[in-house]
Every structure is written in structure tokens, then in C-alpha cells.
Amino acid sequence: MKNIKDYNIEELKKEFTKIGEKSFRAEQVFRWIYKEKVQSFDDMTNLSLELREKLKKNYTMCIYKILKKQVASDGTIKYLFDVLDGNAIETVLMKYHHGYSLCVSSQIGCKMGCKFCASTGIAFARNLTSGEIVEQLLAVERDENIKISNVVFMGIGEPLDNYDNVVNAIRIINNPKGINIGARHISVSTSGIVPKIYQLADENIQCTLSISLHATTDDTRSKMMPVNNRYNIEELIKACKDYIARTNRRVSFEYALAKNNNDNLDDAKRLVELLHGMLAHVNLIPINKIENGKFDKSSNENILKFRDYLNAHGIIATVRRELGSDIDAACGQLRRKNLSEVE
Ligand code: SAH
């Protein structure tokens, strides 16, 4: 059966025309799902009983079940959802003073193989569909009875390796007739799939692009992130400059600091040269050590020195507050769990 949440509003209208329904019915259904947040076609009371039956027969509402919910001491919540085919995904809710931010997964597993990330080493199962991405948001809003204000594609998976579904999910989340989260409040984080960055700039969505840079030389970056062997730093920065020029949006660079690996002042100096003159922001993250990982966290002192060097040389840099580390929900700690592991 088709997932009704896989359709953006234009596609849903076309689909309704195909099944012999008026397109305004599609708008009504869209509203029920994303504004009223109903969980069944039966609750869509302005549709005829006949239409409700037809929808029930042909589409699923894709309502996730919570397999596990962990609350960290700082209020961060990690969800493990049953995606209804035997697989499970993780989604993290973070509370900031400016609102709720949701970190969503885009794939079940990840193919990128970054050496410092807990999602590496688990077999890639499949892409999530648009509806499966969107349902993470609805399921959390239902569970906590809140309105999410920011969405970041920083959970499990490489969003640009599931490009079409991610872009479509953004269109659904962004639509004023539905969830209505502004594109500027949606961030897509990538390990650096260069051709897809050019493509994203063409979509005219205005979302924030976040680049997992993590190093300033190809040698170091390739040792951390195999994707660098395909698209090196120079090509990556060129694509970012193009993104900025065409979208007029500031690009965010993630830089996870690992002791004696990428955290000395020579790195900071090279980073300043790389980003010189760009509309950019650097997010410094103390790297989270994963099980058997070879990268250790930089000292706080080093992290602050690194930040201060960047700021003193015209690059805006902040140190990301670590949220949810006591429940393995901080950056890069998410990993797909088998259902059998869940008690
Ligand atoms: N595949 C995408 C998005 C998922 S990872 C990407 O690579 O950007 C989200 C962010 O967490 C990325 O910046 C990633 O590099 C970072 N990350 C992964 N493992 C980490 C770790 N152990 N410590 C700190 N950050 C990590």
C-alpha cells in the first residue's frame, strides 16, 4: 500500500485526480494529516464515508510506534521508532531556549563510512521514504504534545544520498498548508556529496546547508571520511561557494575536534584560509568517542583556543553544546538498533 505521507501537496492533488477525486479533497486530507494531526482516515470527518473507505483501502497513514524513549538529564529525548517493516530508526528531540529542534534520520543505516561515527559499521538497509521522514516529526509532536520549530537532517544516514526523498520531505514539512516550518529552520547536513550540493542550490528551497568538514587537509579528511577520496576539499568548498552565491544563504561548517588529529592552530589557520570571505559559520563539536573509536575528544582548553583563533581571524565560530550525551544521543552517537536489541 502507498504511504499517504509520501506525497507533497501537488503530488497528492495529482494522485486524487487519478483516483477520480477532486483536487480540493487532497488539500482537505493534507490539512487533516498535518494541521489536525489525525491518525486515521476515519477521523477525516468532512470526507464522505465512501472516500474514507477508498483511502483506507489504498493508502496507509504510516503511524509510528515508539519502541523506546530515553530522556537525558538535559531534557533531550531519544526515540526509537518501529518503521513498520521490522526496521527501527532513531530520532532526537532537543530543547533550546528558542524552541524544539528535531534531529531526523534519512536512511536506515549509512553508506558513507566516516571513521568517527557510530552509524558506520552497521549494514545499510534502505532509504527512508519522504513520508517516513515526515512521520518522525509528527510522531514526536504527538507524543510530547509540542510544536517543533527546527528540523535538522543530522540523524542516521546521508541526506544527499537519499536526495529525492529528502527534498520532497522538506517540501512537505515546509508547506504552509501543513506543518509550516520555514525552510530557514530546516538544515540539511552532508558529508560532502558535491554534485548533490549543486543540485540542492537549484531547488529554490532556502534551507540551511551544513557541511561536515572536520579537517583542513585532504590527507586528514580522507582518513576520517572516505567520501573525501571522491570529492576533495577544494571541490567541496567550490560547491559551497556556489550554494552561497545562488541561494544567498550562509553555509554552516561542522568541525568535530579530535585530539592531535585536526585540533591544532595550524588546522585553525588553514580553516581560516579555506573559508576566507565566505558567508559561513563554523560549528565546533567536541568529538564523541565511539566504541573502539580511535579519535579522542580534544581538551576544552584546545577547543576554546581553536574557537578564539577563528573568531580573531574573521570566521564566526561557536562551540556546540553537547546535548543528550548520557543517553548516546549526541552527535554521531546514533546507531540503528535491531528490534531484537530492544527490551
Ligand atoms: N551524513 C550527514 C548527516 C549525519 S551526521 C553528515 O555527514 O553530515 C550529523 C553530524 O554529526 C555530522 O556533522 C557528523 O560528521 C557528526 N558526527 C558524526 N559522528 C560524530 C562524533 N563521533 N562526534 C561528533 N560529531 C559526529
CSV table of C-alpha atoms in Angstrom, one decimal, residues 49-324:
chain,number,residue,atom,x,y,z
A,49,LEU,CA,-17.7,7.7,4.1
A,50,GLU,CA,-17.1,6.3,0.7
A,51,LEU,CA,-14.0,8.3,0.2
A,52,ARG,CA,-12.7,7.4,3.6
A,53,GLU,CA,-13.2,3.8,2.8
A,54,LYS,CA,-11.4,4.2,-0.5
A,55,LEU,CA,-8.5,5.9,1.1
A,56,LYS,CA,-8.3,3.2,3.8
A,57,LYS,CA,-8.2,0.5,1.1
A,58,ASN,CA,-5.4,2.2,-0.9
A,59,TYR,CA,-3.2,4.1,1.5
A,60,THR,CA,-1.5,3.7,4.9
A,61,MET,CA,-1.3,6.6,7.3
A,62,CYS,CA,2.2,5.4,8.4
A,63,ILE,CA,1.8,5.9,12.2
A,64,TYR,CA,5.0,5.0,14.1
A,65,LYS,CA,5.0,3.1,17.3
A,66,ILE,CA,7.6,4.1,19.9
A,67,LEU,CA,9.8,1.1,20.7
A,68,LYS,CA,11.9,3.0,23.2
A,69,LYS,CA,12.1,6.5,24.6
A,70,GLN,CA,15.0,7.8,26.6
A,71,VAL,CA,15.2,11.1,28.4
A,72,ALA,CA,18.6,12.6,29.1
A,73,SER,CA,19.3,14.7,32.2
A,74,ASP,CA,19.3,17.9,30.0
A,75,GLY,CA,15.8,17.0,28.6
A,76,THR,CA,17.0,15.7,25.3
A,77,ILE,CA,14.8,12.8,24.2
A,78,LYS,CA,15.9,9.9,22.0
A,79,TYR,CA,13.2,7.9,20.3
A,80,LEU,CA,13.5,4.5,18.7
A,81,PHE,CA,10.6,4.1,16.2
A,82,ASP,CA,9.3,1.0,14.6
A,83,VAL,CA,9.1,1.9,10.9
A,84,LEU,CA,6.6,-0.9,10.3
A,85,ASP,CA,8.7,-3.3,8.3
A,86,GLY,CA,10.9,-4.8,11.0
A,87,ASN,CA,13.4,-1.9,10.9
A,88,ALA,CA,13.9,0.7,13.5
A,89,ILE,CA,15.2,4.3,13.4
A,90,GLU,CA,16.3,6.9,15.8
A,91,THR,CA,15.1,10.5,16.2
A,92,VAL,CA,16.3,13.0,18.7
A,93,LEU,CA,14.4,15.9,20.2
A,94,MET,CA,16.4,18.8,21.7
A,95,LYS,CA,15.0,21.6,23.7
A,96,TYR,CA,16.6,25.0,23.2
A,97,HIS,CA,15.5,28.3,24.7
A,98,HIS,CA,14.3,29.3,21.2
A,99,GLY,CA,12.2,26.1,20.8
A,100,TYR,CA,12.3,22.5,19.9
A,101,SER,CA,14.7,21.1,17.4
A,102,LEU,CA,14.3,17.7,15.9
A,103,CYS,CA,17.2,15.6,14.5
A,104,VAL,CA,15.8,13.3,12.0
A,105,SER,CA,17.2,10.2,10.2
A,106,SER,CA,17.2,10.0,6.4
A,107,GLN,CA,18.3,6.4,5.9
A,108,ILE,CA,18.2,3.1,7.7
A,109,GLY,CA,22.0,2.8,8.2
A,110,CYS,CA,24.5,4.8,6.2
A,111,LYS,CA,26.9,4.1,3.4
A,112,MET,CA,29.4,6.9,4.0
A,113,GLY,CA,31.7,5.0,6.4
A,114,CYS,CA,33.0,8.0,8.4
A,115,LYS,CA,35.5,6.6,10.8
A,116,PHE,CA,34.4,8.5,13.9
A,117,CYS,CA,30.6,7.9,13.5
A,118,ALA,CA,28.6,5.3,15.3
A,119,SER,CA,26.4,4.8,12.3
A,120,THR,CA,29.3,3.3,10.5
A,121,GLY,CA,29.8,-0.4,10.5
A,122,ILE,CA,26.1,-1.3,10.6
A,123,ALA,CA,24.7,-2.7,7.4
A,124,PHE,CA,22.8,-0.2,5.2
A,125,ALA,CA,19.2,-1.4,4.9
A,126,ARG,CA,17.4,1.2,2.8
A,127,ASN,CA,16.5,4.8,2.2
A,128,LEU,CA,13.6,6.2,4.2
A,129,THR,CA,10.7,7.5,2.1
A,130,SER,CA,9.6,11.1,2.4
A,131,GLY,CA,6.6,10.0,4.5
A,132,GLU,CA,8.8,8.0,6.8
A,133,ILE,CA,11.0,11.1,7.3
A,134,VAL,CA,8.0,13.4,7.9
A,135,GLU,CA,6.3,10.9,10.3
A,136,GLN,CA,9.3,11.2,12.7
A,137,LEU,CA,8.2,14.8,13.3
A,138,LEU,CA,4.5,14.0,13.6
A,139,ALA,CA,5.2,11.1,16.0
A,140,VAL,CA,7.3,13.3,18.3
A,141,GLU,CA,4.8,16.2,18.2
A,142,ARG,CA,2.0,13.8,19.1
A,143,ASP,CA,4.0,12.1,21.9
A,144,GLU,CA,5.2,15.3,23.6
A,145,ASN,CA,2.2,17.5,22.6
A,146,ILE,CA,4.5,20.2,21.2
A,147,LYS,CA,5.2,22.1,18.1
A,148,ILE,CA,8.7,21.6,16.6
A,149,SER,CA,10.3,24.7,15.3
A,150,ASN,CA,13.6,23.4,13.7
A,151,VAL,CA,14.4,20.3,11.8
A,152,VAL,CA,18.0,19.1,11.2
A,153,PHE,CA,18.9,16.2,8.9
A,154,MET,CA,21.6,15.1,11.2
A,155,GLY,CA,20.4,11.7,12.4
A,156,ILE,CA,21.4,8.4,10.8
A,157,GLY,CA,22.1,8.5,7.1
A,158,GLU,CA,23.4,10.8,4.4
A,159,PRO,CA,20.5,13.0,3.3
A,160,LEU,CA,22.1,13.8,-0.1
A,161,ASP,CA,22.4,10.1,-0.7
A,162,ASN,CA,18.6,9.9,-0.5
A,163,TYR,CA,18.2,13.2,-2.3
A,164,ASP,CA,14.7,13.0,-3.9
A,165,ASN,CA,13.0,11.7,-0.7
A,166,VAL,CA,14.8,14.3,1.5
A,167,VAL,CA,13.9,17.2,-0.8
A,168,ASN,CA,10.4,16.1,-1.0
A,169,ALA,CA,10.1,15.7,2.8
A,170,ILE,CA,11.4,19.2,3.1
A,171,ARG,CA,8.7,20.4,0.7
A,172,ILE,CA,6.1,18.6,2.9
A,173,ILE,CA,7.4,20.0,6.2
A,174,ASN,CA,7.7,23.4,4.7
A,175,ASN,CA,4.2,23.7,3.2
A,176,PRO,CA,2.2,26.5,4.9
A,177,LYS,CA,-1.0,24.4,4.5
A,178,GLY,CA,0.6,21.7,6.6
A,179,ILE,CA,3.4,21.6,9.2
A,180,ASN,CA,4.7,25.0,8.0
A,181,ILE,CA,8.2,25.1,9.3
A,182,GLY,CA,10.1,27.7,7.4
A,183,ALA,CA,12.9,26.5,5.1
A,184,ARG,CA,15.3,28.6,7.1
A,185,HIS,CA,14.6,26.5,10.1
A,186,ILE,CA,15.5,23.3,8.2
A,187,SER,CA,19.1,22.2,7.9
A,188,VAL,CA,20.5,19.5,5.7
A,189,SER,CA,23.8,18.2,6.8
A,190,THR,CA,26.1,16.4,4.4
A,191,SER,CA,29.4,14.6,4.4
A,192,GLY,CA,30.0,16.3,1.0
A,193,ILE,CA,28.4,14.7,-2.0
A,194,VAL,CA,29.4,17.5,-4.3
A,195,PRO,CA,27.1,17.1,-7.3
A,196,LYS,CA,24.1,17.0,-5.0
A,197,ILE,CA,25.1,20.3,-3.4
A,198,TYR,CA,24.9,21.9,-6.8
A,199,GLN,CA,21.5,20.3,-7.4
A,200,LEU,CA,20.2,21.4,-4.0
A,201,ALA,CA,21.1,25.0,-4.8
A,202,ASP,CA,18.8,24.7,-7.9
A,203,GLU,CA,15.8,23.6,-5.8
A,204,ASN,CA,15.0,27.1,-4.6
A,205,ILE,CA,14.2,25.9,-1.1
A,206,GLN,CA,16.3,28.2,1.1
A,207,CYS,CA,17.1,25.5,3.6
A,208,THR,CA,20.4,25.8,5.5
A,209,LEU,CA,23.3,23.7,4.2
A,210,SER,CA,25.5,22.2,6.8
A,211,ILE,CA,28.8,20.7,5.7
A,212,SER,CA,30.6,18.1,7.8
A,213,LEU,CA,34.1,19.3,7.0
A,214,HIS,CA,36.1,18.1,10.0
A,215,ALA,CA,39.5,18.6,8.5
A,216,THR,CA,41.6,21.1,6.5
A,217,THR,CA,43.9,18.8,4.5
A,218,ASP,CA,42.8,16.1,2.1
A,219,ASP,CA,45.1,13.6,3.9
A,220,THR,CA,43.5,14.1,7.3
A,221,ARG,CA,40.0,14.3,5.9
A,222,SER,CA,40.3,11.2,3.8
A,223,LYS,CA,41.4,9.3,6.8
A,224,MET,CA,38.3,10.4,8.7
A,225,MET,CA,35.8,10.4,5.8
A,226,PRO,CA,36.2,8.1,2.8
A,227,VAL,CA,33.9,10.4,0.7
A,228,ASN,CA,36.8,12.8,0.5
A,229,ASN,CA,38.5,10.4,-1.9
A,230,ARG,CA,35.7,11.1,-4.3
A,231,TYR,CA,35.1,14.8,-3.7
A,232,ASN,CA,38.1,16.6,-2.1
A,233,ILE,CA,38.1,19.7,0.0
A,234,GLU,CA,38.8,22.0,-2.9
A,235,GLU,CA,35.8,20.7,-4.9
A,236,LEU,CA,33.6,20.8,-1.8
A,237,ILE,CA,34.4,24.4,-0.9
A,238,LYS,CA,33.8,25.4,-4.5
A,239,ALA,CA,30.3,23.8,-4.4
A,240,CYS,CA,29.6,25.6,-1.1
A,241,LYS,CA,30.6,29.0,-2.7
A,242,ASP,CA,28.2,28.2,-5.5
A,243,TYR,CA,25.5,27.4,-3.0
A,244,ILE,CA,26.0,30.7,-1.2
A,245,ALA,CA,26.1,32.7,-4.4
A,246,ARG,CA,22.9,31.2,-5.7
A,247,THR,CA,20.9,31.0,-2.5
A,248,ASN,CA,22.3,33.9,-0.6
A,249,ARG,CA,22.3,31.6,2.4
A,250,ARG,CA,25.0,31.2,5.0
A,251,VAL,CA,26.7,27.8,5.0
A,252,SER,CA,27.4,26.1,8.2
A,253,PHE,CA,30.6,24.0,8.6
A,254,GLU,CA,30.7,21.2,11.2
A,255,TYR,CA,34.1,20.6,12.7
A,256,ALA,CA,34.5,17.8,15.2
A,257,LEU,CA,37.7,18.3,17.1
A,258,ALA,CA,39.8,15.2,17.8
A,259,LYS,CA,42.9,15.3,19.9
A,260,ASN,CA,46.2,15.5,17.9
A,261,ASN,CA,44.3,14.9,14.7
A,262,ASN,CA,42.7,18.1,13.5
A,263,ASP,CA,42.8,20.4,16.5
A,264,ASN,CA,46.0,22.4,16.4
A,265,LEU,CA,46.5,26.0,15.5
A,266,ASP,CA,47.8,25.1,12.0
A,267,ASP,CA,44.5,23.5,11.3
A,268,ALA,CA,42.7,26.6,12.6
A,269,LYS,CA,44.9,28.7,10.3
A,270,ARG,CA,44.2,26.6,7.3
A,271,LEU,CA,40.5,26.7,8.1
A,272,VAL,CA,40.6,30.5,8.1
A,273,GLU,CA,42.3,30.4,4.7
A,274,LEU,CA,39.7,27.9,3.3
A,275,LEU,CA,36.7,29.9,4.5
A,276,HIS,CA,38.1,33.3,3.9
A,277,GLY,CA,35.5,35.7,2.5
A,278,MET,CA,32.7,33.2,2.6
A,279,LEU,CA,29.3,33.7,4.2
A,280,ALA,CA,30.0,30.9,6.7
A,281,HIS,CA,29.6,29.8,10.3
A,282,VAL,CA,31.7,27.2,12.0
A,283,ASN,CA,30.2,24.8,14.5
A,284,LEU,CA,32.9,23.2,16.6
A,285,ILE,CA,31.9,19.9,18.2
A,286,PRO,CA,34.0,18.1,20.8
A,287,ILE,CA,34.2,14.7,19.0
A,288,ASN,CA,32.3,12.0,20.7
A,289,LYS,CA,34.4,8.9,21.1
A,290,ILE,CA,32.6,5.8,19.8
A,291,GLU,CA,33.1,2.3,20.9
A,292,ASN,CA,36.6,1.2,19.8
A,293,GLY,CA,37.0,4.5,18.0
A,294,LYS,CA,40.5,5.9,17.5
A,295,PHE,CA,39.5,9.6,17.8
A,296,ASP,CA,39.6,11.1,21.3
A,297,LYS,CA,38.0,14.4,22.3
A,298,SER,CA,40.2,17.5,22.3
A,299,SER,CA,40.7,19.2,25.6
A,300,ASN,CA,38.4,22.0,26.4
A,301,GLU,CA,41.3,24.3,26.5
A,302,ASN,CA,42.3,23.4,22.9
A,303,ILE,CA,38.7,23.7,21.7
A,304,LEU,CA,38.4,27.3,23.1
A,305,LYS,CA,41.8,28.2,21.7
A,306,PHE,CA,40.7,26.9,18.3
A,307,ARG,CA,37.4,28.9,18.5
A,308,ASP,CA,39.2,32.1,19.6
A,309,TYR,CA,41.7,31.8,16.8
A,310,LEU,CA,38.9,31.5,14.2
A,311,ASN,CA,36.9,34.4,15.8
A,312,ALA,CA,40.0,36.6,15.9
A,313,HIS,CA,40.6,36.0,12.2
A,314,GLY,CA,37.1,36.9,10.9
A,315,ILE,CA,35.5,33.5,11.0
A,316,ILE,CA,32.4,33.2,13.2
A,317,ALA,CA,32.7,30.0,15.2
A,318,THR,CA,30.8,28.6,18.2
A,319,VAL,CA,31.2,25.5,20.2
A,320,ARG,CA,28.2,23.3,20.1
A,321,ARG,CA,26.6,22.5,23.4
A,322,GLU,CA,26.6,18.8,23.8
A,323,LEU,CA,23.1,17.5,24.4
A,324,GLY,CA,21.9,14.1,25.2
